[in-house]
Coordinates of C-alpha atoms in Angstrom, one line a residue:
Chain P
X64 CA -5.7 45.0 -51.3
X65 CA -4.9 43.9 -48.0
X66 CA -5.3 40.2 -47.4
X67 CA -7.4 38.2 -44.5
X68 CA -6.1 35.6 -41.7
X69 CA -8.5 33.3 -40.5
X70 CA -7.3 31.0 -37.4
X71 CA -9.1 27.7 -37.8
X72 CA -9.5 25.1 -35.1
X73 CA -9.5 21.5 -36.3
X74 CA -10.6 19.5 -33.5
X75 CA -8.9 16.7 -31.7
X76 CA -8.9 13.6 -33.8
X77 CA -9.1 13.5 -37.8
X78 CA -9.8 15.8 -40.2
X79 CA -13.5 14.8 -40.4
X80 CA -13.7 16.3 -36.9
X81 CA -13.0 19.9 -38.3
X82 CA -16.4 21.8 -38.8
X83 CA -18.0 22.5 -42.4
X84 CA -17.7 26.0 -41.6
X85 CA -13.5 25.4 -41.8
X86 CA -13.6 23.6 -44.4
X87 CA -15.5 26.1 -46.7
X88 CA -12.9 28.5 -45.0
X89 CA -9.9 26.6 -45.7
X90 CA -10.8 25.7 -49.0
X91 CA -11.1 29.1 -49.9
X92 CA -8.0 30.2 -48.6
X93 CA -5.0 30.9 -50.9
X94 CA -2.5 29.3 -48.8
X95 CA -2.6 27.6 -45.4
X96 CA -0.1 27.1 -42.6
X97 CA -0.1 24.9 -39.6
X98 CA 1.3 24.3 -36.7
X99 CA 1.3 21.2 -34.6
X100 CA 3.9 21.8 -31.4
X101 CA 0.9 22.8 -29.0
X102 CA -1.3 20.1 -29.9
X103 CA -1.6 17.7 -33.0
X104 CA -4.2 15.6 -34.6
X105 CA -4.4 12.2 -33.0
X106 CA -5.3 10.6 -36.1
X107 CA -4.2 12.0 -38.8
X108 CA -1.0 12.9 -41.2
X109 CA -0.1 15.9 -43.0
X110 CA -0.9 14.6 -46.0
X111 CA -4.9 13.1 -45.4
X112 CA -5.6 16.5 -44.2
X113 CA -3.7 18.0 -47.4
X114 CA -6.2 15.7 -49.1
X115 CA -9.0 16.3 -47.4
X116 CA -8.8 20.2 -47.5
X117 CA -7.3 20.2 -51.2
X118 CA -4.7 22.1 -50.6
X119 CA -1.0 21.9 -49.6
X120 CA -0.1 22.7 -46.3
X121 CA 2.9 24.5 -44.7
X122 CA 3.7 23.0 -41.6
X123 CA 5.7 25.6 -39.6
X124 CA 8.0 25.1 -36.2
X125 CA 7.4 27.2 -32.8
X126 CA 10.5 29.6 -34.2
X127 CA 8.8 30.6 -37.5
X128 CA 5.5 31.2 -35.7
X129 CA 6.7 33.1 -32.7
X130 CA 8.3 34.9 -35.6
X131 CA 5.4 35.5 -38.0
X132 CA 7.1 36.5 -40.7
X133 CA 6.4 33.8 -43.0
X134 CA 2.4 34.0 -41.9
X135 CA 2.3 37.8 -41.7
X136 CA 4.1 38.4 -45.5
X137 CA 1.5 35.8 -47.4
X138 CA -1.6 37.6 -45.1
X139 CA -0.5 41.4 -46.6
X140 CA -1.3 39.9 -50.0
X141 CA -4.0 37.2 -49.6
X142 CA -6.2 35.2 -47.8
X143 CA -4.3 32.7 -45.9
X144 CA -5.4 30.5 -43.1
X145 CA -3.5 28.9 -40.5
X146 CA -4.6 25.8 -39.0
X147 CA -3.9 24.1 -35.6
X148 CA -5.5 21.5 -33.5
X149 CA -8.1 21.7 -31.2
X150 CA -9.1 25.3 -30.6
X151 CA -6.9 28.6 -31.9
X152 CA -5.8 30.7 -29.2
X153 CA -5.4 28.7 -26.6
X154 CA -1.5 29.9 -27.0
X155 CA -0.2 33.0 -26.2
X156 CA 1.3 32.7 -29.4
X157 CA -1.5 33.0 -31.4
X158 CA -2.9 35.7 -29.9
X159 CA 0.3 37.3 -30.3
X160 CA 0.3 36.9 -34.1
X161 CA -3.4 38.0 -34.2
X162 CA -2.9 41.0 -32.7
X163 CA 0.3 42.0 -35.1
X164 CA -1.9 40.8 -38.2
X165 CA -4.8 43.4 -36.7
X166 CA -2.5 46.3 -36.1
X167 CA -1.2 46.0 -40.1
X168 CA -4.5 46.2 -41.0
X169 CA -5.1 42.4 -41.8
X170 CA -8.4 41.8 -41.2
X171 CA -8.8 38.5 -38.8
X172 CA -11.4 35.4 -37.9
X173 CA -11.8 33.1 -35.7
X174 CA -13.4 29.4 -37.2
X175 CA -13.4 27.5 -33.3
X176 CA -12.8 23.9 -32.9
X177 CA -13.1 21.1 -30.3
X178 CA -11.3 21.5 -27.6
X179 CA -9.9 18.9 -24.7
X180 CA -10.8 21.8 -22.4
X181 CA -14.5 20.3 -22.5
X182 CA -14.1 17.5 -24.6
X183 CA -12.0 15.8 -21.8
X184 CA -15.0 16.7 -19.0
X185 CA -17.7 15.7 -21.2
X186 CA -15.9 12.1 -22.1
X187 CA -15.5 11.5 -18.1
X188 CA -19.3 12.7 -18.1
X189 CA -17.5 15.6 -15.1
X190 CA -19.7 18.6 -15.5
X191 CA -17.2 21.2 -16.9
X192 CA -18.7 24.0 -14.5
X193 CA -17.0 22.1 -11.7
X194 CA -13.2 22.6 -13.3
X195 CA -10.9 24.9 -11.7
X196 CA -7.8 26.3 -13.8
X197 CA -6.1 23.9 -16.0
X198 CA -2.5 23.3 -15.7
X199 CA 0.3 21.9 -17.9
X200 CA 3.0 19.2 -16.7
X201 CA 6.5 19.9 -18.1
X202 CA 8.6 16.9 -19.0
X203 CA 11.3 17.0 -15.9
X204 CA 14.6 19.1 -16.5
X205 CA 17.6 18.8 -14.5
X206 CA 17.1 21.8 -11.7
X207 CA 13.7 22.6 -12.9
X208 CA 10.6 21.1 -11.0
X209 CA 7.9 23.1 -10.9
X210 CA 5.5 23.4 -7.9
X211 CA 2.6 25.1 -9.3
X212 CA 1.0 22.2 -11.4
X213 CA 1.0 20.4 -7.7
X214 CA -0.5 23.2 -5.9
X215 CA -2.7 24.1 -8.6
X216 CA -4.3 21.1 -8.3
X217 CA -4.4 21.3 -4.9
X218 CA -6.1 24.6 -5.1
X219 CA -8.8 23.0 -7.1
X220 CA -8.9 19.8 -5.4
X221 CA -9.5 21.8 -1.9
X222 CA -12.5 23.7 -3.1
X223 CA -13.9 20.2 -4.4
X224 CA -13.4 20.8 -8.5
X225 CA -12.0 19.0 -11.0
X226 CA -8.6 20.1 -12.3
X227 CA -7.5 19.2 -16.2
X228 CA -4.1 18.3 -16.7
X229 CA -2.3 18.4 -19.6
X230 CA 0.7 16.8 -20.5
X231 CA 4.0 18.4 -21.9
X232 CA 4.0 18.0 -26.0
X233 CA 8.2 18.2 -27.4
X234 CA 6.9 17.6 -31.3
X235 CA 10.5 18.5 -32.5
X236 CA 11.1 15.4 -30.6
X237 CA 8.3 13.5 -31.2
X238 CA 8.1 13.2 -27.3
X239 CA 4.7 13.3 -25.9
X240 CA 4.0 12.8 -22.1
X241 CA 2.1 9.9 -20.9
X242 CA -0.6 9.3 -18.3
X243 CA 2.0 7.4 -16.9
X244 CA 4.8 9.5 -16.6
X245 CA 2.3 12.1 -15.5
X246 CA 1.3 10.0 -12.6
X247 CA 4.9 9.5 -11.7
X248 CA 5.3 13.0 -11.8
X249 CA 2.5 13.6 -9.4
X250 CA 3.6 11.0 -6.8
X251 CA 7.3 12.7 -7.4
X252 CA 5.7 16.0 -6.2
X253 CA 3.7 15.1 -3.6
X254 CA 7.0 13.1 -1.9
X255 CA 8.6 16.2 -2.4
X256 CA 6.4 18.6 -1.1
X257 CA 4.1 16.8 1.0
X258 CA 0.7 18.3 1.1
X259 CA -2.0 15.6 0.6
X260 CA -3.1 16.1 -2.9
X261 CA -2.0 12.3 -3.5
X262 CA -2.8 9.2 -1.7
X263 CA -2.7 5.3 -2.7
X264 CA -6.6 5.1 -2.7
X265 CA -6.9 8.8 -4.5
X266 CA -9.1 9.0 -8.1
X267 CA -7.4 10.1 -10.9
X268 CA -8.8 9.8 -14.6
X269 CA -6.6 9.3 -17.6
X270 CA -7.5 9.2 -20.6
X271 CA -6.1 8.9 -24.0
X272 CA -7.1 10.1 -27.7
X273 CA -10.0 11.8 -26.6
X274 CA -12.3 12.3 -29.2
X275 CA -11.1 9.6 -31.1
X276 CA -12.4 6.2 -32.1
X277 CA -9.9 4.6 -30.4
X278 CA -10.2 6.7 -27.1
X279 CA -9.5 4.8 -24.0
X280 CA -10.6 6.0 -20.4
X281 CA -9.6 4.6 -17.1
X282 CA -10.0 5.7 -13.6
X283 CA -8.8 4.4 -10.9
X284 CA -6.3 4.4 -7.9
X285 CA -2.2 5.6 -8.9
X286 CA -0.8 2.2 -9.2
X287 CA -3.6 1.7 -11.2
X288 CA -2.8 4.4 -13.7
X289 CA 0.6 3.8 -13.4
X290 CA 0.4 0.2 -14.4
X291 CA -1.9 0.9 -17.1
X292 CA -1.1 1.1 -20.8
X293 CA -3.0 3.4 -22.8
X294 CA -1.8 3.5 -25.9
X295 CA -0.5 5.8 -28.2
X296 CA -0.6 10.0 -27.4
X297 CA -2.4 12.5 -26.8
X298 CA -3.0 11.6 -23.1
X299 CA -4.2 13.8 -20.6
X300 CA -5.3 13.3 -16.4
X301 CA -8.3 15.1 -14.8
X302 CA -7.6 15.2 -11.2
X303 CA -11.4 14.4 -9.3
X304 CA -12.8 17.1 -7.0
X305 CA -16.0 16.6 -5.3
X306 CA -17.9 13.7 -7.3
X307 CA -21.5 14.1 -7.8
X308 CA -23.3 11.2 -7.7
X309 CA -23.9 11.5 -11.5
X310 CA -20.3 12.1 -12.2
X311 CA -19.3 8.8 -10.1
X312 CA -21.7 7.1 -11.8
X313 CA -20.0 8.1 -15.1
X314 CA -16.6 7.1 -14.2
X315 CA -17.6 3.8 -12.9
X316 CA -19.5 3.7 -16.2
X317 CA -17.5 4.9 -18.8
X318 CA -14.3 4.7 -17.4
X319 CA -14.2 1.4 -15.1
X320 CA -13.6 3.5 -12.0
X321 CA -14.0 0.9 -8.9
X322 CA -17.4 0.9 -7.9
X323 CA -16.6 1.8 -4.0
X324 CA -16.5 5.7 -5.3
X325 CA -20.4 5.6 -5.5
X326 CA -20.9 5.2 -1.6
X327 CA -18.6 8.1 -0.9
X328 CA -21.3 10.6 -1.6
Chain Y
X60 CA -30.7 -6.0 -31.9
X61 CA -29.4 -3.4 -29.7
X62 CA -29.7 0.0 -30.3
X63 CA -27.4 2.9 -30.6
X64 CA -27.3 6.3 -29.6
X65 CA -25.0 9.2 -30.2
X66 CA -25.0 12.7 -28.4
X67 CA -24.2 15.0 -31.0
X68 CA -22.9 18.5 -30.2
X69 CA -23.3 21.0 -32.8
X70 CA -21.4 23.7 -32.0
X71 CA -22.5 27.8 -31.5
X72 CA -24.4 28.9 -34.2
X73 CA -25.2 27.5 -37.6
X74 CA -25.6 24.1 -38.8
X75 CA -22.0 24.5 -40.8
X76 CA -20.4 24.4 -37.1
X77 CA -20.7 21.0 -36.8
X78 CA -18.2 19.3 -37.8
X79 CA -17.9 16.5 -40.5
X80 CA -18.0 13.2 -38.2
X81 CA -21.5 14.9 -37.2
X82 CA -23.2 15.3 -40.3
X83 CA -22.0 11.5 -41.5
X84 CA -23.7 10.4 -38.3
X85 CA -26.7 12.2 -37.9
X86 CA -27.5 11.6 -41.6
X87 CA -26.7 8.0 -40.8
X88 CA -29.3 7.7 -38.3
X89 CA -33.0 6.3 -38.3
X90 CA -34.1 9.1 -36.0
X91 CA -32.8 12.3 -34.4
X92 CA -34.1 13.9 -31.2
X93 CA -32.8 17.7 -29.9
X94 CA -33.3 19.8 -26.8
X95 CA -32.9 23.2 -27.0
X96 CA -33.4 24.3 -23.4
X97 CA -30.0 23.7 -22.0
X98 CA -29.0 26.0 -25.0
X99 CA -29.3 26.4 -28.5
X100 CA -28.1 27.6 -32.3
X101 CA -27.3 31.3 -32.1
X102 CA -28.6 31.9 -35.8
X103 CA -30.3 28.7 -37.2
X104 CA -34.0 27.5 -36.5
X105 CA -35.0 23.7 -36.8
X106 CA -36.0 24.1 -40.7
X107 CA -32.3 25.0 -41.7
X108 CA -31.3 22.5 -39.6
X109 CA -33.4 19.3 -40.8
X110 CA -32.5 20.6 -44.5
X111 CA -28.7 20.9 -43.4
X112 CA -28.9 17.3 -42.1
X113 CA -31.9 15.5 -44.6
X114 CA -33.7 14.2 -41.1
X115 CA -36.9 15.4 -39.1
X116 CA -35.8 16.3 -35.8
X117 CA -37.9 16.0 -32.6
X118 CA -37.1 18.3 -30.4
X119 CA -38.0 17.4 -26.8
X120 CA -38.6 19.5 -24.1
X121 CA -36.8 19.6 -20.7
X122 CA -39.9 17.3 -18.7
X123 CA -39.2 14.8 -21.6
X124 CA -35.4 14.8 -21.7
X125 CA -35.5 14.2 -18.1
X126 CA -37.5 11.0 -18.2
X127 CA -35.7 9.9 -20.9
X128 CA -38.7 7.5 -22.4
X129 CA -39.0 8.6 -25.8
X130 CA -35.4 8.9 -26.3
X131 CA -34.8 5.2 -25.0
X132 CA -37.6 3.5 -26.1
X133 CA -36.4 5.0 -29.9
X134 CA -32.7 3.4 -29.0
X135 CA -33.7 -0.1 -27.9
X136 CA -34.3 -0.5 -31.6
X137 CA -32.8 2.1 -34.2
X138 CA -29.8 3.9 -34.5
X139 CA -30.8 7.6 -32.9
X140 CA -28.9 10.8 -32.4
X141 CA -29.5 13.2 -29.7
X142 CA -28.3 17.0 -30.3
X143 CA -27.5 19.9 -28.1
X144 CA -25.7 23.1 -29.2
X145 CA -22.1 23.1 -28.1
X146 CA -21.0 20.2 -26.5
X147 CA -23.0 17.7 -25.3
X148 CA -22.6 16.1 -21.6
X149 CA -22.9 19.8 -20.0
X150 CA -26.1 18.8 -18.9
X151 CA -25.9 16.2 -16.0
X152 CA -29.2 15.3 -17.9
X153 CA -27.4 14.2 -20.5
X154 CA -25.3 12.3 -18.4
X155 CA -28.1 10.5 -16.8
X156 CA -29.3 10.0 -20.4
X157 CA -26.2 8.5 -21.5
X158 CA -25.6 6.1 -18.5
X159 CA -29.2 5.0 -18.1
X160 CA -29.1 3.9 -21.8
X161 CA -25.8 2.0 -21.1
X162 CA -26.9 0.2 -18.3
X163 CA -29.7 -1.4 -20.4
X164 CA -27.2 -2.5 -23.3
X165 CA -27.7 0.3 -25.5
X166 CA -24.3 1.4 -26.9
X167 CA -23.2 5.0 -26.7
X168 CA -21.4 7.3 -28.3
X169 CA -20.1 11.0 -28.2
X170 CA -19.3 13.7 -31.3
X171 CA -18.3 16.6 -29.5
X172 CA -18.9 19.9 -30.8
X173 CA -17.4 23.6 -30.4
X174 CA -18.9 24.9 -26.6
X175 CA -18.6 28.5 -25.2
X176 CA -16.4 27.3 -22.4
X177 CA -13.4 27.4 -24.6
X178 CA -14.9 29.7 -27.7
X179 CA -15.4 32.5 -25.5
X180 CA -12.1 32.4 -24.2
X181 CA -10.3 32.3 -27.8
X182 CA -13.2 35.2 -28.6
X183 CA -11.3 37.3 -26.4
X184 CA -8.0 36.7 -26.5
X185 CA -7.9 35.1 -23.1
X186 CA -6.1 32.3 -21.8
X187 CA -7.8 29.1 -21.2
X188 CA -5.4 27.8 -18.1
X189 CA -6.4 30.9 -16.7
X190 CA -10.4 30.2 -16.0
X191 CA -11.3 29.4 -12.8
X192 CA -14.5 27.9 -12.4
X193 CA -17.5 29.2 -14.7
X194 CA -20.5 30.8 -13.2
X195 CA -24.4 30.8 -14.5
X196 CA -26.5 33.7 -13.5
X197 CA -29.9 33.0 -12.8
X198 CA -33.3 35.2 -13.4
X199 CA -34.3 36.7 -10.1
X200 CA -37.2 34.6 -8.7
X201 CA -38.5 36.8 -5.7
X202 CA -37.0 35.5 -2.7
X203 CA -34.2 33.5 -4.5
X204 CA -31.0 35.6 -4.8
X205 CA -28.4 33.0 -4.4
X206 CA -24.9 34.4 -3.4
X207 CA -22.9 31.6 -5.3
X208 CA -22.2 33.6 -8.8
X209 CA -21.1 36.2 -7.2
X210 CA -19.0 34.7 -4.7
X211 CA -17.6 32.1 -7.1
X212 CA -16.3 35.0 -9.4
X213 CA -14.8 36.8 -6.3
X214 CA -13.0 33.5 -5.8
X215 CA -11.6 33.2 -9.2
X216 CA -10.8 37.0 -9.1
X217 CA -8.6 37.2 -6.0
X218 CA -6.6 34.0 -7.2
X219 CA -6.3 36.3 -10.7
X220 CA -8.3 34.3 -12.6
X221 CA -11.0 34.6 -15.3
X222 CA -14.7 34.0 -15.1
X223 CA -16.8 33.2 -17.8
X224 CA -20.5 33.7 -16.7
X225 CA -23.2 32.3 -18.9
X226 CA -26.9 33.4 -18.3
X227 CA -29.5 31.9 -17.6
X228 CA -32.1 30.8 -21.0
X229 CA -36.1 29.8 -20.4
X230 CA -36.5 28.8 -23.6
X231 CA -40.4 27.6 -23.4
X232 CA -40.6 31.5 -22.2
X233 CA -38.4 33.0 -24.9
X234 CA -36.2 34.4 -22.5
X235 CA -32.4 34.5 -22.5
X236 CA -30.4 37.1 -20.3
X237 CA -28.6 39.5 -21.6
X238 CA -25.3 41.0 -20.7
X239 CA -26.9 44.1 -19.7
X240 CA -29.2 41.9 -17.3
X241 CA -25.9 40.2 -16.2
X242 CA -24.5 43.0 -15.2
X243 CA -27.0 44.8 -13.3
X244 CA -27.7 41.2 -11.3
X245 CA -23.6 41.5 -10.2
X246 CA -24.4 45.7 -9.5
X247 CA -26.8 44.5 -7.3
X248 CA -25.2 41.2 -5.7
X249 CA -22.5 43.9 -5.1
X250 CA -24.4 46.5 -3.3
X251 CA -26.3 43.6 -1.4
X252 CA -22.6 41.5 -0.4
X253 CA -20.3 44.2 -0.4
X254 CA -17.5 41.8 -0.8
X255 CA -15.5 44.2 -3.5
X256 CA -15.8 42.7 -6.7
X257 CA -17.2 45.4 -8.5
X258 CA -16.5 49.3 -8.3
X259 CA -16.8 52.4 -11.2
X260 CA -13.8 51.1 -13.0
X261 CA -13.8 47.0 -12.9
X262 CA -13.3 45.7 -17.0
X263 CA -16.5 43.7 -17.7
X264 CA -16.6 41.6 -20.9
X265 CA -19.8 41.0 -22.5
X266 CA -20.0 38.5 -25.8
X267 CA -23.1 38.7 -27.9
X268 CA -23.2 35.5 -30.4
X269 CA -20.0 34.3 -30.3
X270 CA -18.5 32.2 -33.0
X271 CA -21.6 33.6 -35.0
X272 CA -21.0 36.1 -37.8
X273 CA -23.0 38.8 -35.9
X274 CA -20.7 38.0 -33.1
X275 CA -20.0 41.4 -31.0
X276 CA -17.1 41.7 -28.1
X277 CA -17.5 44.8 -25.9
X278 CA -15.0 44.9 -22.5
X279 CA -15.6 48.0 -20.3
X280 CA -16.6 49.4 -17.1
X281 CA -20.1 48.2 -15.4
X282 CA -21.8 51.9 -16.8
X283 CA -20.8 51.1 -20.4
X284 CA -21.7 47.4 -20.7
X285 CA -25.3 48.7 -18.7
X286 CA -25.5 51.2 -21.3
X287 CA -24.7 48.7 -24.9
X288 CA -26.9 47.7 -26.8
X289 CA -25.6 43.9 -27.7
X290 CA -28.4 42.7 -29.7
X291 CA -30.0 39.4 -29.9
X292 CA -29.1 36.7 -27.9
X293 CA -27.3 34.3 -27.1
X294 CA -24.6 37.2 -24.6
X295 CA -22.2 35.8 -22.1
X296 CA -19.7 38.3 -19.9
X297 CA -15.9 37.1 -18.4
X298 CA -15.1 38.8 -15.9
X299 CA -11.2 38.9 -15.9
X300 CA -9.3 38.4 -13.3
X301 CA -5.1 39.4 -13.6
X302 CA -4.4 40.1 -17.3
X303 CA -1.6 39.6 -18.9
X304 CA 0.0 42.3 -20.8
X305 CA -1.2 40.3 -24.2
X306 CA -4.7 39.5 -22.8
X307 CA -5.1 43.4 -22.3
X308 CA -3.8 44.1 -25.7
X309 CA -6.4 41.4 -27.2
X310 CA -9.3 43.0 -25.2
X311 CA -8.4 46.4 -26.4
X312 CA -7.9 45.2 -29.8
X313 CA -10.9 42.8 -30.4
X314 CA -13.3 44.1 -27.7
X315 CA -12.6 48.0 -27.3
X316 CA -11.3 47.9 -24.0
X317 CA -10.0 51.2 -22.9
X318 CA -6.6 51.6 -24.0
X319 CA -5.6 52.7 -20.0
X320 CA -5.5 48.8 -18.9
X321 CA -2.7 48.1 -21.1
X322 CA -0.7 50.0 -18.3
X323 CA -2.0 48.0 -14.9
X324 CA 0.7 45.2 -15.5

């Protein structure tokens, strides 16, 4: 008998944010992986979710999953699952290892989960039909500094929508960027190549544990952001486009964004 | 004392999609108000999902939702839920909803649940940062044949990004678009622009109840998605803009794609 691989998507925060639908699917799984170097639980340790699933879980690094091996012998013979936060597929990675499980004849599922692709819009109350592309921003290398989460912004920014920035993860290091350093980052950029995107009195949103119960949202000027503590990771920045009235509102609202953003309209 | 209200998204398609943190609070509530205009389950009605969640629900139409009374007036006093399939905060509605309460005290609260924004993507096989800016297609209304979808996903295209187009629901009619529907509207935006978005040989992907069990993935040229029969709703396309070599393996895998885009890259 050939066995079965079910991706499941656990949601943002803490293992209670996984859907009824995965746990029913993870509990009936003979073994389950994980990964947590694209994205992690906020809230949550290896071993509540081992508790709350009832079942042992092997953790596995970006080398063993790129490789497959370890997922891809255990799926030949049974029905594993392998777990990772938010939503599955959002890396190329895991498409990658879908795609090799289908072509052995290992029959495959999806079980979605939260995302902070629209989680992160509908916390700032920004309607998610108003985002551009996403983008990523690396932690800085010596001799690598990328342009394109600048101009990608820029791109967005110029056709008035919202741009979601995400913020480089190093889990083997347990280095995670913050709003901060992203902001630094920015302002780095825009001294560097000089287009606009960022000026002192420009909105950006930061927020931190989205989805959890101690998420924090602020929005406000880039000193402001910069000067800001938000705690503990995940963090992530959504760059403002246009701003509907409603959507000022909400930032003023939810996210103390100064109040001068609602006469701009 | 203060009341409370918590939007509640349930996810896609049954009441199992929503996650834990859902159920605890919906069943903690005193009441529990829905729409289902904005969207809905794929494959529950209101029966299953009062049983799932031991509560009546009142389910409020669109005039109602926008004034907001019933909803508020309940939350002055109890502890209320309001639910929307997917996520909630798509609507700006809701977003009025939500800041409206706040500004007379009432304290608010989000659980998010699974949307399509990022479950059609993973459906797929597509990258997330690779969206542009989603589109909804709207019945034609005699004299009303806005330009915007069209020229939105010609916008996202020539960047080489992906569009996910959702279609347009009248629920108090019983009418959801399908892909088929979808389709011909962009056949005929295209004769009527001319702007080159669409010829014999553009890759169309149509979703039919995605994260549902039914859930069917079909990627071809205009003629075959025209020709498919996709079943009930609720359907969504994504029209793709530049794949990458392991996007084009994932639509020929999971969605039948002809096997000739794997050599475009």
């Amino acid at each position: 008998m050939m066995g079965h691989l079910i991706f499941v998507g656990l949601g943002l925060s803490r293992p209670e944010d996984m859907s009824m639908k995965a746990l029913v699917a993870l509990r009936g799984c003979d073994e389950v992986f994980a990964e947590f170097y694209t994205s992690r639980l906020i809230d949550a340790c290896q071993a509540e979710l081992e508790e709350f699933i009832g079942r042992k879980i092997t953790v596995l690094n970006r080398k063993e999953v790129e490789e497959g091996t370890i997922i891809l012998k255990a799926a030949r013979q049974h029905k594993v699952a392998f777990m990772v936060a938010g939503d599955p597929m959002s890396a190329t990675t895991h498409v990658d290892l879908r795609l090799r499980a289908a072509e052995e004849g290992i029959t495959t599922e999806l079980v979605h989960g939260v995302s902070i692709f629209t989680a992160a819009a509908a916390a700032f109350g920004l309607q998610p039909y108003k985002f551009g592309r996403a983008v990523t921003i690396p932690f800085p290398e010596p001799g690598y500094l990328p342009a394109s989460p600048y101009d990608y912004i820029l791109e967005n920014y110029s056709r008035g929508l919202h741009t979601l920035v995400l913020l480089d993860i190093r889990e083997e290091e347990d280095r995670y960027m913050t709003a901060n350093e992203a902001v630094r980052w920015l302002l780095d950029a825009e001294q560097r190549l000089g287009k606009g995107l960022l000026n002192d009195e420009t909105i950006i949103c930061a927020g931190a544990r989205i989805g959890s119960t101690g998420q924090r949202l602020l929005a406000g000027d880039p000193q402001t952001i910069l000067g800001a503590d938000m705690g503990p990771p995940l963090h992530c920045l959504v760059i403002p486009g246009r701003l509907h009235f409603m959507e000022a509102h909400a930032l003023v609202s939810f996210a103390s964004a100064p109040r001068d953003i609602l006469e701009e309209d």
